[in-house]
Amino acid sequence: MPARAQQTDLHQLQALVAGLQSPQQARQLSLLVNEQDGVVVSRFDVHTQNLMVQMHPSCTLDDAALNALLEPHGVRVRCVTRSVVGSAPFRHLEPGPCREADQTR
């Protein structure tokens, strides 16, 4: 059987989250992000203050778009990274090594 052409790899966006208050809010925001064009799945984690989004490569969601989407809910993201899924093991982002200025209110 001939090898199938490899489908386009998914991208993974990770970020630190500021302002996340509860598991219920994390669930609500995950549902909101999941509704965005090109997003396959997203998860906000209240305990680690991390966001993970898997998306199609054509998805234009970035830090500015996420912050615009989340700002009405009192939440912001920082230290946003994007890579191809599977290119590195998944690890939560840690606030210490993040050199980006904290954008919390």
mmCIF file of N, CA, C and O in Angstrom:
data_model
loop_
_atom_site.group_PDB
_atom_site.id
_atom_site.type_symbol
_atom_site.label_atom_id
_atom_site.label_comp_id
_atom_site.label_asym_id
_atom_site.label_seq_id
_atom_site.Cartn_x
_atom_site.Cartn_y
_atom_site.Cartn_z
ATOM 1 N N MET A 1 0.857 -1.174 0.000
ATOM 2 C CA MET A 1 0.000 0.000 0.000
ATOM 3 C C MET A 1 0.902 1.235 0.000
ATOM 4 O O MET A 1 1.793 1.349 0.840
ATOM 5 N N PRO A 2 0.696 2.157 -0.937
ATOM 6 C CA PRO A 2 1.569 3.331 -1.002
ATOM 7 C C PRO A 2 1.396 4.234 0.220
ATOM 8 O O PRO A 2 0.319 4.312 0.802
ATOM 9 N N ALA A 3 2.478 4.907 0.580
ATOM 10 C CA ALA A 3 2.423 5.829 1.728
ATOM 11 C C ALA A 3 1.513 6.992 1.400
ATOM 12 O O ALA A 3 1.582 7.560 0.318
ATOM 13 N N ARG A 4 0.662 7.289 2.324
ATOM 14 C CA ARG A 4 -0.248 8.424 2.167
ATOM 15 C C ARG A 4 0.509 9.717 2.355
ATOM 16 O O ARG A 4 1.408 9.804 3.186
ATOM 17 N N ALA A 5 0.184 10.723 1.582
ATOM 18 C CA ALA A 5 0.825 12.029 1.765
ATOM 19 C C ALA A 5 0.539 12.508 3.180
ATOM 20 O O ALA A 5 -0.586 12.409 3.673
ATOM 21 N N GLN A 6 1.580 12.991 3.829
ATOM 22 C CA GLN A 6 1.413 13.425 5.214
ATOM 23 C C GLN A 6 0.483 14.624 5.272
ATOM 24 O O GLN A 6 0.630 15.579 4.526
ATOM 25 N N GLN A 7 -0.487 14.546 6.147
ATOM 26 C CA GLN A 7 -1.394 15.661 6.332
ATOM 27 C C GLN A 7 -0.655 16.783 7.039
ATOM 28 O O GLN A 7 0.348 16.560 7.707
ATOM 29 N N THR A 8 -1.165 17.983 6.905
ATOM 30 C CA THR A 8 -0.544 19.129 7.537
ATOM 31 C C THR A 8 -0.517 18.941 9.049
ATOM 32 O O THR A 8 -1.520 18.598 9.665
ATOM 33 N N ASP A 9 0.651 19.127 9.636
ATOM 34 C CA ASP A 9 0.794 18.999 11.076
ATOM 35 C C ASP A 9 0.048 20.111 11.791
ATOM 36 O O ASP A 9 -0.036 21.230 11.292
ATOM 37 N N LEU A 10 -0.452 19.800 12.967
ATOM 38 C CA LEU A 10 -1.088 20.819 13.791
ATOM 39 C C LEU A 10 -0.028 21.659 14.475
ATOM 40 O O LEU A 10 1.078 21.204 14.722
ATOM 41 N N HIS A 11 -0.386 22.873 14.794
ATOM 42 C CA HIS A 11 0.472 23.749 15.579
ATOM 43 C C HIS A 11 -0.052 23.781 17.004
ATOM 44 O O HIS A 11 -1.236 23.584 17.252
ATOM 45 N N GLN A 12 0.862 24.034 17.925
ATOM 46 C CA GLN A 12 0.509 24.167 19.335
ATOM 47 C C GLN A 12 0.948 25.528 19.834
ATOM 48 O O GLN A 12 2.088 25.920 19.649
ATOM 49 N N LEU A 13 0.022 26.243 20.434
ATOM 50 C CA LEU A 13 0.313 27.529 21.046
ATOM 51 C C LEU A 13 0.257 27.319 22.544
ATOM 52 O O LEU A 13 -0.655 26.666 23.046
ATOM 53 N N GLN A 14 1.254 27.846 23.242
ATOM 54 C CA GLN A 14 1.268 27.798 24.699
ATOM 55 C C GLN A 14 1.462 29.216 25.219
ATOM 56 O O GLN A 14 2.100 30.041 24.569
ATOM 57 N N ALA A 15 0.917 29.490 26.400
ATOM 58 C CA ALA A 15 1.057 30.808 27.001
ATOM 59 C C ALA A 15 0.849 30.715 28.504
ATOM 60 O O ALA A 15 0.205 29.793 28.999
ATOM 61 N N LEU A 16 1.384 31.692 29.196
ATOM 62 C CA LEU A 16 1.070 31.882 30.609
ATOM 63 C C LEU A 16 -0.176 32.751 30.680
ATOM 64 O O LEU A 16 -0.358 33.665 29.874
ATOM 65 N N VAL A 17 -1.027 32.475 31.649
ATOM 66 C CA VAL A 17 -2.296 33.168 31.784
ATOM 67 C C VAL A 17 -2.311 33.944 33.092
ATOM 68 O O VAL A 17 -1.968 33.410 34.147
ATOM 69 N N ALA A 18 -2.710 35.196 33.029
ATOM 70 C CA ALA A 18 -2.863 36.028 34.226
ATOM 71 C C ALA A 18 -4.334 36.377 34.387
ATOM 72 O O ALA A 18 -5.018 36.698 33.407
ATOM 73 N N GLY A 19 -4.830 36.273 35.618
ATOM 74 C CA GLY A 19 -6.203 36.657 35.911
ATOM 75 C C GLY A 19 -7.190 35.517 35.948
ATOM 76 O O GLY A 19 -8.374 35.726 36.212
ATOM 77 N N LEU A 20 -6.739 34.300 35.705
ATOM 78 C CA LEU A 20 -7.622 33.133 35.730
ATOM 79 C C LEU A 20 -7.982 32.827 37.176
ATOM 80 O O LEU A 20 -7.108 32.644 38.017
ATOM 81 N N GLN A 21 -9.282 32.778 37.482
ATOM 82 C CA GLN A 21 -9.739 32.695 38.867
ATOM 83 C C GLN A 21 -10.265 31.346 39.326
ATOM 84 O O GLN A 21 -10.190 31.038 40.510
ATOM 85 N N SER A 22 -10.836 30.552 38.425
ATOM 86 C CA SER A 22 -11.494 29.325 38.873
ATOM 87 C C SER A 22 -11.531 28.288 37.753
ATOM 88 O O SER A 22 -11.402 28.633 36.578
ATOM 89 N N PRO A 23 -11.739 27.022 38.122
ATOM 90 C CA PRO A 23 -11.898 25.994 37.090
ATOM 91 C C PRO A 23 -13.099 26.267 36.174
ATOM 92 O O PRO A 23 -13.051 25.966 34.995
ATOM 93 N N GLN A 24 -14.143 26.855 36.721
ATOM 94 C CA GLN A 24 -15.319 27.178 35.903
ATOM 95 C C GLN A 24 -14.968 28.233 34.850
ATOM 96 O O GLN A 24 -15.381 28.128 33.693
ATOM 97 N N GLN A 25 -14.216 29.244 35.254
ATOM 98 C CA GLN A 25 -13.796 30.265 34.304
ATOM 99 C C GLN A 25 -12.861 29.656 33.254
ATOM 100 O O GLN A 25 -12.957 29.969 32.073
ATOM 101 N N ALA A 26 -11.965 28.769 33.676
ATOM 102 C CA ALA A 26 -11.054 28.096 32.745
ATOM 103 C C ALA A 26 -11.847 27.324 31.697
ATOM 104 O O ALA A 26 -11.538 27.380 30.505
ATOM 105 N N ARG A 27 -12.873 26.613 32.129
ATOM 106 C CA ARG A 27 -13.730 25.853 31.195
ATOM 107 C C ARG A 27 -14.443 26.787 30.238
ATOM 108 O O ARG A 27 -14.491 26.543 29.033
ATOM 109 N N GLN A 28 -15.014 27.883 30.750
ATOM 110 C CA GLN A 28 -15.729 28.851 29.915
ATOM 111 C C GLN A 28 -14.788 29.440 28.855
ATOM 112 O O GLN A 28 -15.152 29.555 27.679
ATOM 113 N N LEU A 29 -13.577 29.798 29.254
ATOM 114 C CA LEU A 29 -12.631 30.392 28.313
ATOM 115 C C LEU A 29 -12.126 29.372 27.300
ATOM 116 O O LEU A 29 -11.891 29.712 26.140
ATOM 117 N N SER A 30 -11.976 28.119 27.714
ATOM 118 C CA SER A 30 -11.597 27.072 26.760
ATOM 119 C C SER A 30 -12.661 26.937 25.680
ATOM 120 O O SER A 30 -12.335 26.835 24.483
ATOM 121 N N LEU A 31 -13.921 26.951 26.076
ATOM 122 C CA LEU A 31 -15.008 26.869 25.097
ATOM 123 C C LEU A 31 -14.980 28.067 24.155
ATOM 124 O O LEU A 31 -15.204 27.923 22.946
ATOM 125 N N LEU A 32 -14.697 29.249 24.674
ATOM 126 C CA LEU A 32 -14.620 30.459 23.862
ATOM 127 C C LEU A 32 -13.501 30.357 22.825
ATOM 128 O O LEU A 32 -13.706 30.647 21.639
ATOM 129 N N VAL A 33 -12.329 29.925 23.253
ATOM 130 C CA VAL A 33 -11.192 29.799 22.334
ATOM 131 C C VAL A 33 -11.459 28.685 21.316
ATOM 132 O O VAL A 33 -11.129 28.823 20.128
ATOM 133 N N ASN A 34 -12.088 27.605 21.743
ATOM 134 C CA ASN A 34 -12.405 26.504 20.819
ATOM 135 C C ASN A 34 -13.286 26.948 19.664
ATOM 136 O O ASN A 34 -13.280 26.326 18.605
ATOM 137 N N GLU A 35 -14.059 27.998 19.837
ATOM 138 C CA GLU A 35 -14.950 28.501 18.793
ATOM 139 C C GLU A 35 -14.221 29.299 17.710
ATOM 140 O O GLU A 35 -14.805 29.600 16.675
ATOM 141 N N GLN A 36 -12.960 29.620 17.906
ATOM 142 C CA GLN A 36 -12.215 30.445 16.955
ATOM 143 C C GLN A 36 -11.813 29.617 15.737
ATOM 144 O O GLN A 36 -11.487 28.440 15.853
ATOM 145 N N ASP A 37 -11.835 30.254 14.568
ATOM 146 C CA ASP A 37 -11.495 29.569 13.316
ATOM 147 C C ASP A 37 -10.113 28.943 13.384
ATOM 148 O O ASP A 37 -9.144 29.612 13.759
ATOM 149 N N GLY A 38 -10.046 27.670 13.059
ATOM 150 C CA GLY A 38 -8.778 26.964 12.990
ATOM 151 C C GLY A 38 -8.348 26.296 14.275
ATOM 152 O O GLY A 38 -7.380 25.534 14.289
ATOM 153 N N VAL A 39 -9.042 26.560 15.377
ATOM 154 C CA VAL A 39 -8.681 25.942 16.658
ATOM 155 C C VAL A 39 -9.288 24.540 16.717
ATOM 156 O O VAL A 39 -10.469 24.349 16.447
ATOM 157 N N VAL A 40 -8.459 23.572 17.074
ATOM 158 C CA VAL A 40 -8.916 22.192 17.223
ATOM 159 C C VAL A 40 -9.321 21.944 18.670
ATOM 160 O O VAL A 40 -10.386 21.390 18.940
ATOM 161 N N VAL A 41 -8.476 22.346 19.613
ATOM 162 C CA VAL A 41 -8.766 22.164 21.028
ATOM 163 C C VAL A 41 -7.943 23.165 21.830
ATOM 164 O O VAL A 41 -6.843 23.545 21.426
ATOM 165 N N SER A 42 -8.496 23.600 22.951
ATOM 166 C CA SER A 42 -7.750 24.479 23.849
ATOM 167 C C SER A 42 -8.044 24.082 25.282
ATOM 168 O O SER A 42 -9.089 23.504 25.581
ATOM 169 N N ARG A 43 -7.100 24.422 26.158
ATOM 170 C CA ARG A 43 -7.293 24.122 27.576
ATOM 171 C C ARG A 43 -6.583 25.169 28.421
ATOM 172 O O ARG A 43 -5.390 25.407 28.260
ATOM 173 N N PHE A 44 -7.338 25.788 29.299
ATOM 174 C CA PHE A 44 -6.795 26.680 30.316
ATOM 175 C C PHE A 44 -6.651 25.858 31.587
ATOM 176 O O PHE A 44 -7.570 25.136 31.963
ATOM 177 N N ASP A 45 -5.523 25.971 32.256
ATOM 178 C CA ASP A 45 -5.292 25.239 33.493
ATOM 179 C C ASP A 45 -5.119 26.248 34.622
ATOM 180 O O ASP A 45 -4.136 26.985 34.666
ATOM 181 N N VAL A 46 -6.075 26.285 35.534
ATOM 182 C CA VAL A 46 -6.066 27.262 36.619
ATOM 183 C C VAL A 46 -4.914 27.003 37.592
ATOM 184 O O VAL A 46 -4.376 27.939 38.172
ATOM 185 N N HIS A 47 -4.504 25.758 37.753
ATOM 186 C CA HIS A 47 -3.457 25.425 38.721
ATOM 187 C C HIS A 47 -2.066 25.830 38.247
ATOM 188 O O HIS A 47 -1.261 26.331 39.022
ATOM 189 N N THR A 48 -1.791 25.628 36.959
ATOM 190 C CA THR A 48 -0.470 25.980 36.424
ATOM 191 C C THR A 48 -0.460 27.343 35.746
ATOM 192 O O THR A 48 0.596 27.811 35.349
ATOM 193 N N GLN A 49 -1.660 27.939 35.593
ATOM 194 C CA GLN A 49 -1.799 29.233 34.905
ATOM 195 C C GLN A 49 -1.244 29.146 33.484
ATOM 196 O O GLN A 49 -0.594 30.070 32.989
ATOM 197 N N ASN A 50 -1.508 28.027 32.809
ATOM 198 C CA ASN A 50 -1.066 27.799 31.441
ATOM 199 C C ASN A 50 -2.258 27.682 30.512
ATOM 200 O O ASN A 50 -3.347 27.281 30.922
ATOM 201 N N LEU A 51 -2.009 28.024 29.258
ATOM 202 C CA LEU A 51 -2.962 27.813 28.174
ATOM 203 C C LEU A 51 -2.265 26.971 27.126
ATOM 204 O O LEU A 51 -1.103 27.227 26.780
ATOM 205 N N MET A 52 -2.968 25.965 26.599
ATOM 206 C CA MET A 52 -2.481 25.155 25.499
ATOM 207 C C MET A 52 -3.568 25.146 24.441
ATOM 208 O O MET A 52 -4.736 24.903 24.749
ATOM 209 N N VAL A 53 -3.186 25.453 23.207
ATOM 210 C CA VAL A 53 -4.120 25.441 22.087
ATOM 211 C C VAL A 53 -3.503 24.633 20.960
ATOM 212 O O VAL A 53 -2.345 24.869 20.597
ATOM 213 N N GLN A 54 -4.248 23.683 20.406
ATOM 214 C CA GLN A 54 -3.817 23.021 19.181
ATOM 215 C C GLN A 54 -4.670 23.569 18.060
ATOM 216 O O GLN A 54 -5.891 23.712 18.207
ATOM 217 N N MET A 55 -4.004 23.900 16.947
ATOM 218 C CA MET A 55 -4.673 24.598 15.856
ATOM 219 C C MET A 55 -4.101 24.179 14.514
ATOM 220 O O MET A 55 -2.990 23.639 14.449
ATOM 221 N N HIS A 56 -4.854 24.461 13.477
ATOM 222 C CA HIS A 56 -4.358 24.256 12.122
ATOM 223 C C HIS A 56 -3.321 25.340 11.828
ATOM 224 O O HIS A 56 -3.421 26.454 12.356
ATOM 225 N N PRO A 57 -2.332 25.034 11.003
ATOM 226 C CA PRO A 57 -1.286 26.017 10.695
ATOM 227 C C PRO A 57 -1.829 27.334 10.142
ATOM 228 O O PRO A 57 -1.228 28.390 10.344
ATOM 229 N N SER A 58 -2.958 27.294 9.479
ATOM 230 C CA SER A 58 -3.546 28.510 8.907
ATOM 231 C C SER A 58 -4.215 29.409 9.945
ATOM 232 O O SER A 58 -4.567 30.549 9.648
ATOM 233 N N CYS A 59 -4.382 28.921 11.164
ATOM 234 C CA CYS A 59 -5.027 29.696 12.225
ATOM 235 C C CYS A 59 -4.184 30.931 12.545
ATOM 236 O O CYS A 59 -2.974 30.839 12.739
ATOM 237 N N THR A 60 -4.830 32.073 12.609
ATOM 238 C CA THR A 60 -4.124 33.339 12.840
ATOM 239 C C THR A 60 -4.146 33.782 14.296
ATOM 240 O O THR A 60 -3.698 34.882 14.607
ATOM 241 N N LEU A 61 -4.622 32.942 15.177
ATOM 242 C CA LEU A 61 -4.689 33.292 16.597
ATOM 243 C C LEU A 61 -3.276 33.508 17.139
ATOM 244 O O LEU A 61 -2.411 32.651 17.012
ATOM 245 N N ASP A 62 -3.044 34.689 17.712
ATOM 246 C CA ASP A 62 -1.746 35.015 18.299
ATOM 247 C C ASP A 62 -1.978 35.733 19.620
ATOM 248 O O ASP A 62 -3.114 35.820 20.096
ATOM 249 N N ASP A 63 -0.905 36.254 20.234
ATOM 250 C CA ASP A 63 -1.056 36.876 21.547
ATOM 251 C C ASP A 63 -2.001 38.073 21.521
ATOM 252 O O ASP A 63 -2.826 38.233 22.411
ATOM 253 N N ALA A 64 -1.925 38.915 20.491
ATOM 254 C CA ALA A 64 -2.800 40.089 20.416
ATOM 255 C C ALA A 64 -4.264 39.675 20.262
ATOM 256 O O ALA A 64 -5.147 40.220 20.934
ATOM 257 N N ALA A 65 -4.526 38.704 19.408
ATOM 258 C CA ALA A 65 -5.898 38.240 19.203
ATOM 259 C C ALA A 65 -6.441 37.567 20.463
ATOM 260 O O ALA A 65 -7.605 37.779 20.832
ATOM 261 N N LEU A 66 -5.606 36.766 21.120
ATOM 262 C CA LEU A 66 -6.038 36.129 22.370
ATOM 263 C C LEU A 66 -6.344 37.162 23.440
ATOM 264 O O LEU A 66 -7.365 37.069 24.123
ATOM 265 N N ASN A 67 -5.464 38.149 23.592
ATOM 266 C CA ASN A 67 -5.709 39.168 24.610
ATOM 267 C C ASN A 67 -6.966 39.975 24.314
ATOM 268 O O ASN A 67 -7.715 40.299 25.236
ATOM 269 N N ALA A 68 -7.233 40.264 23.066
ATOM 270 C CA ALA A 68 -8.464 40.975 22.709
ATOM 271 C C ALA A 68 -9.690 40.124 23.040
ATOM 272 O O ALA A 68 -10.704 40.643 23.521
ATOM 273 N N LEU A 69 -9.592 38.824 22.813
ATOM 274 C CA LEU A 69 -10.699 37.906 23.082
ATOM 275 C C LEU A 69 -10.929 37.722 24.583
ATOM 276 O O LEU A 69 -12.062 37.649 25.055
ATOM 277 N N LEU A 70 -9.845 37.682 25.347
ATOM 278 C CA LEU A 70 -9.926 37.362 26.775
ATOM 279 C C LEU A 70 -10.084 38.577 27.682
ATOM 280 O O LEU A 70 -10.536 38.443 28.820
ATOM 281 N N GLU A 71 -9.709 39.743 27.203
ATOM 282 C CA GLU A 71 -9.736 40.952 28.036
ATOM 283 C C GLU A 71 -11.088 41.214 28.700
ATOM 284 O O GLU A 71 -11.127 41.555 29.887
ATOM 285 N N PRO A 72 -12.220 41.055 27.994
ATOM 286 C CA PRO A 72 -13.514 41.282 28.667
ATOM 287 C C PRO A 72 -13.754 40.347 29.860
ATOM 288 O O PRO A 72 -14.612 40.613 30.690
ATOM 289 N N HIS A 73 -12.979 39.278 29.955
ATOM 290 C CA HIS A 73 -13.126 38.315 31.049
ATOM 291 C C HIS A 73 -12.071 38.521 32.138
ATOM 292 O O HIS A 73 -11.952 37.695 33.059
ATOM 293 N N GLY A 74 -11.291 39.596 32.023
ATOM 294 C CA GLY A 74 -10.283 39.909 33.026
ATOM 295 C C GLY A 74 -9.051 39.024 32.967
ATOM 296 O O GLY A 74 -8.333 38.882 33.952
ATOM 297 N N VAL A 75 -8.800 38.419 31.810
ATOM 298 C CA VAL A 75 -7.692 37.481 31.646
ATOM 299 C C VAL A 75 -6.786 37.971 30.518
ATOM 300 O O VAL A 75 -7.256 38.528 29.530
ATOM 301 N N ARG A 76 -5.465 37.759 30.703
ATOM 302 C CA ARG A 76 -4.476 38.104 29.671
ATOM 303 C C ARG A 76 -3.488 36.953 29.528
ATOM 304 O O ARG A 76 -3.297 36.188 30.459
ATOM 305 N N VAL A 77 -2.854 36.886 28.361
ATOM 306 C CA VAL A 77 -1.792 35.906 28.145
ATOM 307 C C VAL A 77 -0.474 36.631 27.911
ATOM 308 O O VAL A 77 -0.453 37.784 27.484
ATOM 309 N N ARG A 78 0.618 35.933 28.230
ATOM 310 C CA ARG A 78 1.960 36.453 27.973
ATOM 311 C C ARG A 78 2.873 35.272 27.704
ATOM 312 O O ARG A 78 2.490 34.122 27.922
ATOM 313 N N CYS A 79 4.069 35.545 27.242
ATOM 314 C CA CYS A 79 5.053 34.502 26.950
ATOM 315 C C CYS A 79 4.481 33.455 25.991
ATOM 316 O O CYS A 79 4.608 32.251 26.210
ATOM 317 N N VAL A 80 3.847 33.915 24.937
ATOM 318 C CA VAL A 80 3.201 33.034 23.971
ATOM 319 C C VAL A 80 4.256 32.387 23.073
ATOM 320 O O VAL A 80 5.148 33.063 22.558
ATOM 321 N N THR A 81 4.169 31.064 22.914
ATOM 322 C CA THR A 81 5.028 30.339 21.988
ATOM 323 C C THR A 81 4.152 29.514 21.067
ATOM 324 O O THR A 81 3.050 29.110 21.443
ATOM 325 N N ARG A 82 4.643 29.279 19.855
ATOM 326 C CA ARG A 82 3.914 28.459 18.886
ATOM 327 C C ARG A 82 4.918 27.538 18.201
ATOM 328 O O ARG A 82 5.990 27.975 17.795
ATOM 329 N N SER A 83 4.544 26.267 18.079
ATOM 330 C CA SER A 83 5.413 25.290 17.439
ATOM 331 C C SER A 83 4.548 24.213 16.800
ATOM 332 O O SER A 83 3.339 24.161 17.012
ATOM 333 N N VAL A 84 5.190 23.349 16.022
ATOM 334 C CA VAL A 84 4.495 22.214 15.436
ATOM 335 C C VAL A 84 4.288 21.177 16.541
ATOM 336 O O VAL A 84 5.206 20.896 17.313
ATOM 337 N N VAL A 85 3.102 20.619 16.630
ATOM 338 C CA VAL A 85 2.807 19.601 17.641
ATOM 339 C C VAL A 85 3.752 18.426 17.431
ATOM 340 O O VAL A 85 3.950 17.972 16.310
ATOM 341 N N GLY A 86 4.339 17.972 18.504
ATOM 342 C CA GLY A 86 5.219 16.819 18.441
ATOM 343 C C GLY A 86 6.667 17.158 18.186
ATOM 344 O O GLY A 86 7.516 16.288 18.240
ATOM 345 N N SER A 87 6.973 18.425 17.916
ATOM 346 C CA SER A 87 8.364 18.788 17.656
ATOM 347 C C SER A 87 9.184 18.797 18.944
ATOM 348 O O SER A 87 10.399 18.762 18.901
ATOM 349 N N ALA A 88 8.525 18.862 20.084
ATOM 350 C CA ALA A 88 9.201 18.815 21.384
ATOM 351 C C ALA A 88 8.204 18.260 22.395
ATOM 352 O O ALA A 88 6.998 18.393 22.216
ATOM 353 N N PRO A 89 8.688 17.669 23.460
ATOM 354 C CA PRO A 89 7.767 17.166 24.484
ATOM 355 C C PRO A 89 6.972 18.315 25.109
ATOM 356 O O PRO A 89 7.495 19.419 25.250
ATOM 357 N N PHE A 90 5.723 18.033 25.456
ATOM 358 C CA PHE A 90 4.905 19.066 26.081
ATOM 359 C C PHE A 90 5.415 19.330 27.491
ATOM 360 O O PHE A 90 5.636 18.422 28.275
ATOM 361 N N ARG A 91 5.608 20.589 27.791
ATOM 362 C CA ARG A 91 5.983 21.025 29.136
ATOM 363 C C ARG A 91 5.212 22.301 29.442
ATOM 364 O O ARG A 91 5.100 23.179 28.598
ATOM 365 N N HIS A 92 4.722 22.396 30.671
ATOM 366 C CA HIS A 92 4.077 23.636 31.089
ATOM 367 C C HIS A 92 5.101 24.759 31.068
ATOM 368 O O HIS A 92 6.275 24.553 31.361
ATOM 369 N N LEU A 93 4.640 25.959 30.754
ATOM 370 C CA LEU A 93 5.498 27.138 30.842
ATOM 371 C C LEU A 93 5.589 27.556 32.301
ATOM 372 O O LEU A 93 4.603 27.496 33.034
ATOM 373 N N GLU A 94 6.737 27.988 32.711
ATOM 374 C CA GLU A 94 6.966 28.455 34.076
ATOM 375 C C GLU A 94 7.116 29.971 34.069
ATOM 376 O O GLU A 94 7.823 30.515 33.222
ATOM 377 N N PRO A 95 6.481 30.669 35.018
ATOM 378 C CA PRO A 95 6.556 32.134 35.028
ATOM 379 C C PRO A 95 7.958 32.668 35.276
ATOM 380 O O PRO A 95 8.317 33.715 34.762
ATOM 381 N N GLY A 96 8.791 31.953 36.018
ATOM 382 C CA GLY A 96 10.134 32.436 36.327
ATOM 383 C C GLY A 96 10.982 32.715 35.101
ATOM 384 O O GLY A 96 11.495 33.815 34.930
ATOM 385 N N PRO A 97 11.154 31.738 34.206
ATOM 386 C CA PRO A 97 12.014 31.944 33.042
ATOM 387 C C PRO A 97 11.437 32.909 31.994
ATOM 388 O O PRO A 97 12.153 33.379 31.141
ATOM 389 N N CYS A 98 10.167 33.195 32.089
ATOM 390 C CA CYS A 98 9.547 34.090 31.126
ATOM 391 C C CYS A 98 10.041 35.499 31.343
ATOM 392 O O CYS A 98 9.851 36.086 32.415
ATOM 393 N N ARG A 99 10.661 36.079 30.344
ATOM 394 C CA ARG A 99 11.247 37.406 30.491
ATOM 395 C C ARG A 99 10.311 38.523 30.031
ATOM 396 O O ARG A 99 10.612 39.682 30.182
ATOM 397 N N GLU A 100 9.190 38.157 29.481
ATOM 398 C CA GLU A 100 8.217 39.146 29.023
ATOM 399 C C GLU A 100 7.595 39.826 30.238
ATOM 400 O O GLU A 100 7.283 39.192 31.237
ATOM 401 N N ALA A 101 7.389 41.121 30.162
ATOM 402 C CA ALA A 101 6.805 41.870 31.280
ATOM 403 C C ALA A 101 5.427 41.330 31.627
ATOM 404 O O ALA A 101 4.638 41.006 30.748
ATOM 405 N N ASP A 102 5.156 41.237 32.915
ATOM 406 C CA ASP A 102 3.848 40.785 33.368
ATOM 407 C C ASP A 102 2.818 41.847 33.015
ATOM 408 O O ASP A 102 2.979 43.012 33.326
ATOM 409 N N GLN A 103 1.756 41.422 32.327
ATOM 410 C CA GLN A 103 0.755 42.361 31.849
ATOM 411 C C GLN A 103 -0.518 42.319 32.674
ATOM 412 O O GLN A 103 -1.565 42.717 32.211
ATOM 413 N N THR A 104 -0.427 41.834 33.893
ATOM 414 C CA THR A 104 -1.629 41.775 34.720
ATOM 415 C C THR A 104 -2.031 43.169 35.167
ATOM 416 O O THR A 104 -1.207 44.080 35.199
ATOM 417 N N ARG A 105 -3.275 43.279 35.495
ATOM 418 C CA ARG A 105 -3.778 44.604 35.928
ATOM 419 C C ARG A 105 -3.567 44.795 37.397
ATOM 420 O O ARG A 105 -3.577 43.990 38.194
#
